[in-house]
mmCIF file of C-alpha atoms in Angstrom:
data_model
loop_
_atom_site.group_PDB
_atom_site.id
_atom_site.type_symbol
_atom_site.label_atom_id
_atom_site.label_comp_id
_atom_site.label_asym_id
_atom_site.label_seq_id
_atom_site.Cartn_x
_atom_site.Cartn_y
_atom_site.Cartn_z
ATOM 1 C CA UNK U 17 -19.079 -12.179 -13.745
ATOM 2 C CA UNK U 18 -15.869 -13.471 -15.397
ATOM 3 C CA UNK U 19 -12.775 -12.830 -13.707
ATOM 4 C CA UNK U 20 -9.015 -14.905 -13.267
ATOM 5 C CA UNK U 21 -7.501 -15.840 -16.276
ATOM 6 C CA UNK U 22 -4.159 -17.533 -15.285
ATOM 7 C CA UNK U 23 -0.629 -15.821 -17.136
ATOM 8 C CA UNK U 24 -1.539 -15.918 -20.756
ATOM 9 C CA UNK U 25 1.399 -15.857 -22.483
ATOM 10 C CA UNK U 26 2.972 -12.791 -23.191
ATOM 11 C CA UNK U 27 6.544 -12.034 -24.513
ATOM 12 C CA UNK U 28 9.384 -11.370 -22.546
ATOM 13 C CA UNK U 29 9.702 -8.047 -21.879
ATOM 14 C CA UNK U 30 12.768 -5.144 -21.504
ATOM 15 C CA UNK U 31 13.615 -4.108 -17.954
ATOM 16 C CA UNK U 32 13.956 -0.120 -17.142
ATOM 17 C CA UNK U 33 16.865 1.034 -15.065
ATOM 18 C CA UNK U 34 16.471 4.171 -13.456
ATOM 19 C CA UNK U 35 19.624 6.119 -13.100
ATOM 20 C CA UNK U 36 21.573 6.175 -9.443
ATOM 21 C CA UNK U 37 22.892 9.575 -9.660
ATOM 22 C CA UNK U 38 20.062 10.593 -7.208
ATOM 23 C CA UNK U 39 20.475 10.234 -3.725
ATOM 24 C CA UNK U 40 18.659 7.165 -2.043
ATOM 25 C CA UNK U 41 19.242 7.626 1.331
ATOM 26 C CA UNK U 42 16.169 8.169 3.583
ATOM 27 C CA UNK U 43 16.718 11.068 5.852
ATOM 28 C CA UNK U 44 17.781 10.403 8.863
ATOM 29 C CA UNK U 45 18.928 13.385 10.902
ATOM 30 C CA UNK U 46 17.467 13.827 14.158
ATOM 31 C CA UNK U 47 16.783 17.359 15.531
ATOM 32 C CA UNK U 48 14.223 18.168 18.461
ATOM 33 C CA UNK U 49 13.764 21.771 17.275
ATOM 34 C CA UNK U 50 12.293 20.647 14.059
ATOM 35 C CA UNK U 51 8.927 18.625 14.579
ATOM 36 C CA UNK U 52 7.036 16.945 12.245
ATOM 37 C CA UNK U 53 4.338 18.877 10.566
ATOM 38 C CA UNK U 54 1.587 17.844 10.067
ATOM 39 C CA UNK U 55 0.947 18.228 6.346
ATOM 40 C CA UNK U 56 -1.273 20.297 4.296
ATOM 41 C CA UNK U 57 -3.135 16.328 3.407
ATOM 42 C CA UNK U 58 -3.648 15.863 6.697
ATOM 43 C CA UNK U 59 -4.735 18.936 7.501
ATOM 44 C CA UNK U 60 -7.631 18.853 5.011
ATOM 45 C CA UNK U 61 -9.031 15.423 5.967
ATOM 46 C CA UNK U 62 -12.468 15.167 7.185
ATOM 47 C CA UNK U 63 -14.044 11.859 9.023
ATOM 48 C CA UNK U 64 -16.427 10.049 7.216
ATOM 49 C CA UNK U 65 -17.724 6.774 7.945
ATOM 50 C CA UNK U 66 -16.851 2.964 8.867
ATOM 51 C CA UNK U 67 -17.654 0.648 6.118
ATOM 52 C CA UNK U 68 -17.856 -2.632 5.040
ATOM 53 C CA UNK U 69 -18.870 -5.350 7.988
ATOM 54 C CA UNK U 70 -17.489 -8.476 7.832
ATOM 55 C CA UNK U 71 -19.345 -11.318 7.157
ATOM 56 C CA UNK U 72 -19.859 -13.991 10.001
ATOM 57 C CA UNK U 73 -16.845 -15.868 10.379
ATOM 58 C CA UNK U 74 -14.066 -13.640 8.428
ATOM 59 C CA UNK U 75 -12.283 -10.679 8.993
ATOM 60 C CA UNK U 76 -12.779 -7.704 5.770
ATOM 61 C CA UNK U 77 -9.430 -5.910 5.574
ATOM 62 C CA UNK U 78 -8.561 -2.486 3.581
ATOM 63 C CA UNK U 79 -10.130 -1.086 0.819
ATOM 64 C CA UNK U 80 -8.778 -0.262 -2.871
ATOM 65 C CA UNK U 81 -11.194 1.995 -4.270
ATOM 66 C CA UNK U 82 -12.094 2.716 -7.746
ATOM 67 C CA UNK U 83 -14.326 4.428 -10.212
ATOM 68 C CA UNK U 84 -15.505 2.640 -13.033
ATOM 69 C CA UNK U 85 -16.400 4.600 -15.992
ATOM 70 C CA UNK U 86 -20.348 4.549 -15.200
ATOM 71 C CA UNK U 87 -19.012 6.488 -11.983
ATOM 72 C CA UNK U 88 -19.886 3.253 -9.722
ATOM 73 C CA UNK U 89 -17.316 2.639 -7.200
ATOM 74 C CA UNK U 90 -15.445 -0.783 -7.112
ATOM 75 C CA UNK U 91 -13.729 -1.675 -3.640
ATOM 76 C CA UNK U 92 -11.478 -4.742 -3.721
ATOM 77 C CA UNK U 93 -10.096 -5.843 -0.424
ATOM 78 C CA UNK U 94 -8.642 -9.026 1.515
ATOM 79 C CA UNK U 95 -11.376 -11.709 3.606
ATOM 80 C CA UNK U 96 -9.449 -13.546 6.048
ATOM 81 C CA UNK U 97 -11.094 -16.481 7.950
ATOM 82 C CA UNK U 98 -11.392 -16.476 11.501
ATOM 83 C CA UNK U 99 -10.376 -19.902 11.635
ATOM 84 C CA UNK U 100 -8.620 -22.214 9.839
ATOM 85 C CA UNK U 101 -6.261 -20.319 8.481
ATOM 86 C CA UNK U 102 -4.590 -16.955 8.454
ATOM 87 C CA UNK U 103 -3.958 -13.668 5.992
ATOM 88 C CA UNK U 104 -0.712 -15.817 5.198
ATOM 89 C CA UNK U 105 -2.160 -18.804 4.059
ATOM 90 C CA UNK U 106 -6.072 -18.071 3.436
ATOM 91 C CA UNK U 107 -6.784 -15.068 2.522
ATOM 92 C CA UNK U 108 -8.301 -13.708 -0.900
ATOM 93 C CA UNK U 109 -9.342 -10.515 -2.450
ATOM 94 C CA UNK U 110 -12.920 -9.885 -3.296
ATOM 95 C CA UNK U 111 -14.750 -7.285 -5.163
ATOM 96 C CA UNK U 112 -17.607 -5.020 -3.870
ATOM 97 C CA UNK U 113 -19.905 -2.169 -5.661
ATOM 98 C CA UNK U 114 -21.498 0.718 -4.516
ATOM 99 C CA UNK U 115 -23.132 3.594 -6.409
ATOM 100 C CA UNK U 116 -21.485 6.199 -3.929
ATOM 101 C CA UNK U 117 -18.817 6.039 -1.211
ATOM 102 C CA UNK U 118 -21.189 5.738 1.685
ATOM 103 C CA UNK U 119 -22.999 2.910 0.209
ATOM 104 C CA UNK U 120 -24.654 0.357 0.503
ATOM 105 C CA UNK U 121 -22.117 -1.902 -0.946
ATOM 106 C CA UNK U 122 -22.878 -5.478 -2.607
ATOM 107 C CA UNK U 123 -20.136 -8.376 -3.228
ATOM 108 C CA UNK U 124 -19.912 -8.976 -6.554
ATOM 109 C CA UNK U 125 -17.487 -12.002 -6.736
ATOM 110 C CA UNK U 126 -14.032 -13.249 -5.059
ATOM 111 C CA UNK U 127 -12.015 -12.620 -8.397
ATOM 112 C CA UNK U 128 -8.484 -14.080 -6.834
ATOM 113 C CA UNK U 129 -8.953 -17.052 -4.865
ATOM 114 C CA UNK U 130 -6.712 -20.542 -4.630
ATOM 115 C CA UNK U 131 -5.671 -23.490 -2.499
ATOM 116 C CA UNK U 132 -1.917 -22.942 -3.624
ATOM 117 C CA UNK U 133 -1.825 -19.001 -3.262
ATOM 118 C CA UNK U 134 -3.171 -16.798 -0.681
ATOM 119 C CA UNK U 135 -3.705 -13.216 -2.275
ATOM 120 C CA UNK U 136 -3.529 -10.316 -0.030
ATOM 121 C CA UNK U 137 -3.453 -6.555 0.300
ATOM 122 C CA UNK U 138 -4.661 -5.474 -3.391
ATOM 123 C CA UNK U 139 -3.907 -2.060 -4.557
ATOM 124 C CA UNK U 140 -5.832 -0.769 -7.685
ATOM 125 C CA UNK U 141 -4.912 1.609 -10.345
ATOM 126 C CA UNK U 142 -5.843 2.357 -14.429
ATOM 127 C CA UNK U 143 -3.371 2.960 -17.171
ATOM 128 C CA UNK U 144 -5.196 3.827 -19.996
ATOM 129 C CA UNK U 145 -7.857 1.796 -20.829
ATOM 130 C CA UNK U 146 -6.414 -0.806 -18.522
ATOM 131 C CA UNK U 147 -6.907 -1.531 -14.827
ATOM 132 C CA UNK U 148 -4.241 -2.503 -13.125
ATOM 133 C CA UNK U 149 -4.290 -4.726 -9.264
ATOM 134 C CA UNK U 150 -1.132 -5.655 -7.713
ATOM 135 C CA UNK U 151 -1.080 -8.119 -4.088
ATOM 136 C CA UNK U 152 0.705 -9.583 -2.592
ATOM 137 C CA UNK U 153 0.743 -13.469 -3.169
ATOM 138 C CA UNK U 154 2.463 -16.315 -0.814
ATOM 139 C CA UNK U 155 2.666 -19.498 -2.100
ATOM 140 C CA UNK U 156 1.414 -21.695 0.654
ATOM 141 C CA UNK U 157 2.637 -25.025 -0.820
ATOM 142 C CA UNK U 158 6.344 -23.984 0.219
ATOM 143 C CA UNK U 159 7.353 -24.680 3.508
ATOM 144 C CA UNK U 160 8.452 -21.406 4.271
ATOM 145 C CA UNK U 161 6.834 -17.928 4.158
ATOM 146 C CA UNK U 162 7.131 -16.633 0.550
ATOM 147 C CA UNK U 163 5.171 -13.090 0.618
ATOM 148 C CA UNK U 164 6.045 -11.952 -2.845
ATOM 149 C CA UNK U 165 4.389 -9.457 -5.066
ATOM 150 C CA UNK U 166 2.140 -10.380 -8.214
ATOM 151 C CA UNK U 167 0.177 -8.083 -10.833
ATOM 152 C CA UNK U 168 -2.826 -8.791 -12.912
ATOM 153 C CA UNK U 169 -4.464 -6.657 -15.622
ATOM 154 C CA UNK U 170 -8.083 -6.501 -16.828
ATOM 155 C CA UNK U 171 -10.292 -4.407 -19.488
ATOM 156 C CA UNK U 172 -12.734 -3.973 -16.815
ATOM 157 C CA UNK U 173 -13.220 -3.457 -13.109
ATOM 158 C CA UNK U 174 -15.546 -6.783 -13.220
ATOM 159 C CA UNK U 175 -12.716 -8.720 -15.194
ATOM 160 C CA UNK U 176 -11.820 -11.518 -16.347
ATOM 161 C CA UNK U 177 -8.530 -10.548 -14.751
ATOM 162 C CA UNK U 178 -5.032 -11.725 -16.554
ATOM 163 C CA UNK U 179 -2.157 -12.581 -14.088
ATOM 164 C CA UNK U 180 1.308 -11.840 -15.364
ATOM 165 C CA UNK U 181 3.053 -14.721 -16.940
ATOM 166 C CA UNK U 182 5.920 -13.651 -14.616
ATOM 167 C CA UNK U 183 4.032 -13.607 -11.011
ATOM 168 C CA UNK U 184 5.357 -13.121 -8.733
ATOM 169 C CA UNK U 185 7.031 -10.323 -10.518
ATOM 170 C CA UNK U 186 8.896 -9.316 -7.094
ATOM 171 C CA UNK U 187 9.855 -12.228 -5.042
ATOM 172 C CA UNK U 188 12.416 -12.272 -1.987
ATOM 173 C CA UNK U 189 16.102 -12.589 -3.324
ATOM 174 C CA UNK U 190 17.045 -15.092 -0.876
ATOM 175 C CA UNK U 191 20.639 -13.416 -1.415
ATOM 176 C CA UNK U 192 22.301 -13.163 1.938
ATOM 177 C CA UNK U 193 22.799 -9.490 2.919
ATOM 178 C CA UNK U 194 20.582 -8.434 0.427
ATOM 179 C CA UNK U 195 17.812 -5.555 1.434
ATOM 180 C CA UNK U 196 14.756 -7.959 0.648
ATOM 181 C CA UNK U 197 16.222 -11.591 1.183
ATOM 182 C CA UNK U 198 13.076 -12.805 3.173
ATOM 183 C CA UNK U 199 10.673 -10.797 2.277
ATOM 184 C CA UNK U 200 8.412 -8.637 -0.712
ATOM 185 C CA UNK U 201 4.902 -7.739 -0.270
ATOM 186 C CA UNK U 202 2.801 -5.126 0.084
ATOM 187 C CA UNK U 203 2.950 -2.997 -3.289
ATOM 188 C CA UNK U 204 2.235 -0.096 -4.588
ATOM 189 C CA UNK U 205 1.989 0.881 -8.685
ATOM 190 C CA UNK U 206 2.492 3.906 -10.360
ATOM 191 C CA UNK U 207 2.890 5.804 -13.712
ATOM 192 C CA UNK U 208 6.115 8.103 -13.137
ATOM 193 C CA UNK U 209 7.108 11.193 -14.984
ATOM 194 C CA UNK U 210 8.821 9.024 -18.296
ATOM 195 C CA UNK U 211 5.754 6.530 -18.849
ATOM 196 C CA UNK U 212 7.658 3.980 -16.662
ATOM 197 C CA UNK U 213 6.018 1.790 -14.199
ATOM 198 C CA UNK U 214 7.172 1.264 -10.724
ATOM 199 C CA UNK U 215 6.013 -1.301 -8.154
ATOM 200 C CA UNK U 216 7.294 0.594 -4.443
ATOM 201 C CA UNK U 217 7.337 -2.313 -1.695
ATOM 202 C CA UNK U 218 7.879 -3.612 1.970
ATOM 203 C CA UNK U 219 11.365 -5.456 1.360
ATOM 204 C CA UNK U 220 12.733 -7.576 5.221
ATOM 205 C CA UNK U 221 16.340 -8.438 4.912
ATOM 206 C CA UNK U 222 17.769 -11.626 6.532
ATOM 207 C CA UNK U 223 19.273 -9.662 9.626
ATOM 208 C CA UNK U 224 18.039 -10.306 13.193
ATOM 209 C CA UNK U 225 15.651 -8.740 13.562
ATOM 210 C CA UNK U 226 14.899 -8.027 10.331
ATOM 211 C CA UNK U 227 12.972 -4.332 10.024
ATOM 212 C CA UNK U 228 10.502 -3.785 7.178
ATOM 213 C CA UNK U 229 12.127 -0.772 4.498
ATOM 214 C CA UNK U 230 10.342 0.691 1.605
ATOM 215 C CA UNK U 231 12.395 -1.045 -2.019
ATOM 216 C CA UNK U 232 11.308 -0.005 -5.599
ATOM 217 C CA UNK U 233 11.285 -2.272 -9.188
ATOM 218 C CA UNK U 234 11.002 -0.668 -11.944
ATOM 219 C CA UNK U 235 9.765 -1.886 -16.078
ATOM 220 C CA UNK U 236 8.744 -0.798 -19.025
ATOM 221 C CA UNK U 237 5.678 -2.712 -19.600
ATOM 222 C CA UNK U 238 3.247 -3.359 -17.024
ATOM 223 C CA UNK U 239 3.443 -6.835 -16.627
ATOM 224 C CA UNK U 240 7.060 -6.834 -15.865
ATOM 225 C CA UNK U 241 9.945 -7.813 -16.108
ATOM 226 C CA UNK U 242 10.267 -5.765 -13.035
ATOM 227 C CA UNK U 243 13.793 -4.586 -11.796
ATOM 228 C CA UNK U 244 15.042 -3.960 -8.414
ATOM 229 C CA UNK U 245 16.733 -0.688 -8.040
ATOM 230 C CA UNK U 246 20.430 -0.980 -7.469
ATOM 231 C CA UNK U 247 20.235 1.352 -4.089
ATOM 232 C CA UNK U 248 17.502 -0.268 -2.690
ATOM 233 C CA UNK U 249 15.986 0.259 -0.291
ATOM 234 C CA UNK U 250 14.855 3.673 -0.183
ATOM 235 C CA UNK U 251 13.162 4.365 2.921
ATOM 236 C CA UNK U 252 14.865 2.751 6.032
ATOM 237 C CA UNK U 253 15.176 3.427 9.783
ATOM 238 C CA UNK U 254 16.960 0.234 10.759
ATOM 239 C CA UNK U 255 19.993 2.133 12.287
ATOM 240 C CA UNK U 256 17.481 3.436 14.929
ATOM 241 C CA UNK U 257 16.143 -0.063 15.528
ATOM 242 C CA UNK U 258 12.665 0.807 13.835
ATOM 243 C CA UNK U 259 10.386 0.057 11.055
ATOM 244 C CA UNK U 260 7.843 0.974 8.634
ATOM 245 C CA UNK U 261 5.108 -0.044 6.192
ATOM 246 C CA UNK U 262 2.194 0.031 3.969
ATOM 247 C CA UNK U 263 3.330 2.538 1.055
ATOM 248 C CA UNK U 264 0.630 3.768 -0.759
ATOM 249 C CA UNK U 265 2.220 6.089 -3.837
ATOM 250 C CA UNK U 266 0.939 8.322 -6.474
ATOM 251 C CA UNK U 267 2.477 11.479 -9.036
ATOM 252 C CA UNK U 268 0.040 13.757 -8.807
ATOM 253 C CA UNK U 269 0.715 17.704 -9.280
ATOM 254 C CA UNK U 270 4.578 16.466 -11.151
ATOM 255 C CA UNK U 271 5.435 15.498 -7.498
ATOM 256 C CA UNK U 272 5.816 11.936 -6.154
ATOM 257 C CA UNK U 273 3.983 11.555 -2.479
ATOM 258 C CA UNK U 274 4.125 8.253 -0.564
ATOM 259 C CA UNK U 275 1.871 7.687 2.260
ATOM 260 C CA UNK U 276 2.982 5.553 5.318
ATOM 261 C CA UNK U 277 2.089 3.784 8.215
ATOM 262 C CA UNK U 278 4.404 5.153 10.656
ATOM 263 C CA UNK U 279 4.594 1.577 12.521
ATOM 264 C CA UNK U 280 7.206 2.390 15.079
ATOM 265 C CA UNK U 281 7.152 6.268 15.962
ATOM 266 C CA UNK U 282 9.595 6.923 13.469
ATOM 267 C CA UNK U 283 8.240 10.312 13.663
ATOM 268 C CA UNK U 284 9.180 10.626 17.657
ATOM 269 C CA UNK U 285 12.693 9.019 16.437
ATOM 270 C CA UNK U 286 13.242 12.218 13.612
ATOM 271 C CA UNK U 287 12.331 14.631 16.291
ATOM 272 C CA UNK U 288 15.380 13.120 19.168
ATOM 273 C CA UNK U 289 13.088 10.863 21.084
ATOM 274 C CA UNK U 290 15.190 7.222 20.952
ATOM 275 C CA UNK U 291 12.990 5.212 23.730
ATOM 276 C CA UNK U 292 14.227 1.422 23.931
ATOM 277 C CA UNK U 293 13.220 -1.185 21.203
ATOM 278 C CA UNK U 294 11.407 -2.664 23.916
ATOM 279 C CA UNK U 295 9.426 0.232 24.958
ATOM 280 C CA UNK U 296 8.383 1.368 21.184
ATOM 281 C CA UNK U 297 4.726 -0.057 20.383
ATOM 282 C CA UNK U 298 4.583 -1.964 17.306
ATOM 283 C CA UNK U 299 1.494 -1.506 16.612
ATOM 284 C CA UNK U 300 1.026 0.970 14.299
ATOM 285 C CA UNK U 301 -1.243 3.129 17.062
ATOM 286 C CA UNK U 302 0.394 6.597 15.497
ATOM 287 C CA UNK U 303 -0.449 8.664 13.279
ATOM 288 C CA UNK U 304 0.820 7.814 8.742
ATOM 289 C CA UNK U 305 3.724 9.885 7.522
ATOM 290 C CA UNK U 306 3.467 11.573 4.341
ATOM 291 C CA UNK U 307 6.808 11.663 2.388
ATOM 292 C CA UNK U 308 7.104 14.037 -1.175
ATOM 293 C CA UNK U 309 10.035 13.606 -3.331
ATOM 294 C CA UNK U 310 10.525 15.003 -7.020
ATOM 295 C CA UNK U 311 12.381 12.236 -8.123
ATOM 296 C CA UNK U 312 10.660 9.318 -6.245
ATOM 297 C CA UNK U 313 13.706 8.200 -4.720
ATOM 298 C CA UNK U 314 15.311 10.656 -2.493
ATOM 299 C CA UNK U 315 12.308 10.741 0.148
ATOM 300 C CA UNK U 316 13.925 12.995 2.836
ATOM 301 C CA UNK U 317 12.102 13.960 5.576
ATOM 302 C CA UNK U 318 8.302 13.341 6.359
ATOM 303 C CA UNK U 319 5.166 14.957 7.312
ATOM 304 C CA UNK U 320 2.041 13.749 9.242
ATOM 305 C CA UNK U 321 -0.153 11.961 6.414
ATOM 306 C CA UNK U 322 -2.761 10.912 8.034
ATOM 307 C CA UNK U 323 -4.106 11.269 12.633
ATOM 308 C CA UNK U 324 -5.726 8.259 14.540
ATOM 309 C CA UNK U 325 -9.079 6.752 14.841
ATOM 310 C CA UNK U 326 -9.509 8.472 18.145
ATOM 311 C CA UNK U 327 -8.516 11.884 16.367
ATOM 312 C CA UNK U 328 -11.173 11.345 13.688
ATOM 313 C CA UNK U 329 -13.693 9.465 15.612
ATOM 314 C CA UNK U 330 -13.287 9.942 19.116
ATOM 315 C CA UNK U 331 -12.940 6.177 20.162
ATOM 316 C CA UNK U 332 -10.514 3.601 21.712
ATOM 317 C CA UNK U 333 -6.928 4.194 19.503
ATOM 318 C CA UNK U 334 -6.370 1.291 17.176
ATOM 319 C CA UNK U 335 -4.317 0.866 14.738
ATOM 320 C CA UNK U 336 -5.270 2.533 10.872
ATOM 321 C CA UNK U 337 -3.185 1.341 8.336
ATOM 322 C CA UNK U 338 -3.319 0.013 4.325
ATOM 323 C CA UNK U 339 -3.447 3.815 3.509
ATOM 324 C CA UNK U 340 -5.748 4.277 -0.276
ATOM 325 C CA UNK U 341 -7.172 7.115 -2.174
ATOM 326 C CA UNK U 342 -10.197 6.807 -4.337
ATOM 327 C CA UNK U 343 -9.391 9.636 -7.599
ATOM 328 C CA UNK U 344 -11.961 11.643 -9.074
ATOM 329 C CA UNK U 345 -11.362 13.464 -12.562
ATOM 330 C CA UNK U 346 -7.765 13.324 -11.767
ATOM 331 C CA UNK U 347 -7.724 14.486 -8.206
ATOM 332 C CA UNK U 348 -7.757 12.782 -4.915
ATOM 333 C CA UNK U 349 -10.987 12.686 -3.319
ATOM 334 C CA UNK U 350 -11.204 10.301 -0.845
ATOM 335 C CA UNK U 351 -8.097 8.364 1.818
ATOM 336 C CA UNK U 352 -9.095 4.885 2.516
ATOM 337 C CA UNK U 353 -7.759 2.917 5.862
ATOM 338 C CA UNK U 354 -8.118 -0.201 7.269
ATOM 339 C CA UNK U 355 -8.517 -0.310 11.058
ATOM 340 C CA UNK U 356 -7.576 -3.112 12.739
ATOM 341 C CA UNK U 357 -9.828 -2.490 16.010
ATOM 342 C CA UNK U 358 -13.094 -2.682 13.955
ATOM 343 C CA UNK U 359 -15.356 -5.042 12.640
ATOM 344 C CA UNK U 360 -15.877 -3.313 9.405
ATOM 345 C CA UNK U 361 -12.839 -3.130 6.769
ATOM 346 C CA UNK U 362 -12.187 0.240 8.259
ATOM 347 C CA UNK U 363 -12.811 4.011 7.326
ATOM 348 C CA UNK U 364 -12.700 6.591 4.797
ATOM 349 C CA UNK U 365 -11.751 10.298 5.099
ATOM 350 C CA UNK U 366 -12.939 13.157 2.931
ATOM 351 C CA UNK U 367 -9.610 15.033 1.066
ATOM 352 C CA UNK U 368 -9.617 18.209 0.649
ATOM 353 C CA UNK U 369 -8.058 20.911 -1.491
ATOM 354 C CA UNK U 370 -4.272 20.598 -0.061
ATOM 355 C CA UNK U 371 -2.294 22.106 -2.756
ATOM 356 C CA UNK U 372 -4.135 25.590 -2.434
ATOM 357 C CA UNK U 373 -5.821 25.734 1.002
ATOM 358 C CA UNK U 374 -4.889 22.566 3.167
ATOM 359 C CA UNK U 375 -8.162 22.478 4.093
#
């Protein structure tokens, strides 16, 4: 199949500002008499199945899902060798297809691969006619980590696949006091309510320690320029001393939802419960958060997204994270998560009808 074709050239493009008058404060009020919910999503996941074994020597990590126009279903996720190397400086995304969710599922090629640039965490999405992968990208020739955030376009889910001109299109600011000056990876694209484009991401400042906080860019063509937004960043829980990651964001239902891996027990931290730094497992072990916002920028205060492993499949609790859905017709039908416990890339869980029912 063909696949990468490096940054053709394309013309400079227009940058979209979004306007501040919003509010872009996450919400951070702590009250023990209001719990987190668990959410209407949550409640109407069902377990399916592990999926996707790793081949012998590599690890398989998360899964973004989507339907081609046939109705086959394309997965594209990270391999990471075992040895010689890590997600930082070897891994790279490859493509499998499957006639239905449960499989089986054949590899079809490695479409982003390089000795310079280790490609990681791909998220998939379709604009139109065109499909639409962002990753994050580290440039492994630097003597420093350089997670940044790069795009790449194709006609079709078998490529070739175009990288933008202008990748990485996010890239740590290096600007001292500045909300990602170490660190951008991990993104997430969307179509918002204008016809915009955002990119939401996992932005580290250059504080010690620095905590991973949820930043947005913004542009008006998708393969940038892309535009931090001045009151970045928009989810943070640094003033309690804890973290979180792995947005996953969609408009669906002329709401904005962002699904999270609640990394530190930032849901124990909204409802009073302020254990020690030290005593906090990083882990990711809990349960996702679900935020909703009708703006996509004031994110207030979250719901349970998504339960554990253990909840789901009744086995030891490890961490699920690199939260997905596959969409059918327009609706969510499926939440991908990697699982970091598992051989396989990790698990999928039914969705149900949560606007009406929750169930």
């Amino acid at each position: 199949m063909n696949y990468l074709i490096k940054s053709l050239a394309i013309p400079a493009l227009a940058a979209f500002s979004l306007s501040n008058s919003a509010s872009a404060e996450t919400d951070l009020s702590m009250d023990p008499s209001k719990p987190i919910l668990d959410s209407p999503f949550s409640k109407s996941l069902t377990p399916g199945k592990y999926i996707l074994p790793a081949q012998d020597g590599f690890w398989n990590w998360g899964m973004a899902p989507m339907y081609d126009e046939n109705g086959k279903l394309h997965i594209f996720n990270s391999r990471i060798p075992k040895q010689g190397g890590s997600w930082i400086t070897k891994s790279v995304i490859q493509h499998f297809v499957a006639d239905s969710v449960e499989g089986p599922y054949e590899l079809v090629g490695v479409p982003f691969e390089s000795d310079e640039t280790t490609y990681h965490n791909p998220q998939i999405s379709k604009v139109g006619d065109t499909y639409v992968l962002v990753f994050l990208m580290n440039d492994v020739t630097l003597k420093r980590n350089s997670q940044a955030v790069g795009i790449a376009t194709a006609e079709s889910l078998d490529g070739p696949w175009t990288e933008s001109p202008l990748n990485p299109i996010i890239r740590p600011s290096r600007i001292e006091g500045s909300h990602n000056a170490t660190h951008a990876s991990n993104p997430t694209f969307l179509v918002d309510r204008e016809g915009k484009f955002r990119i939401y991401y996992k932005s580290i400042s250059d504080r010690n320690p620095g905590y991973r906080t949820i930043a947005l860019a913004t542009a008006d063509k998708i393969e940038g320029p892309y535009t931090d937004f001045p009151e970045n960043p928009l989810i943070s829980y640094e003033s309690f001393g804890r973290d979180i990651e792995d947005p996953y964001a969609f408009f669906y239902n002329d709401t904005y939802y962002m699904i999270l891996e609640d990394r530190m027990d930032i849901k124990g931290a909204l409802e009073g419960r302020l254990d020690k730094e030290e005593e906090i497992d990083a882990g990711g072990n809990r349960p996702g958060l679900l935020y909703s916002s009708k703006d996509g920028l004031d994110w207030g205060r979250p719901e349970i997204g998504y339960d554990t492993n253990t909840k789901y499949f009744g086995e030891e609790l490890s961490r699920s994270e690199r939260p997905h859905i596959l969409w059918k017709d327009g609706k969510p039908e499926y939440l991908f998560l990697a699982n970091h416990g598992s051989n396989e890339a990790g698990f999928y869980l039914k969705i149900g009808d949560f606007l009406s029912t929750g169930k």
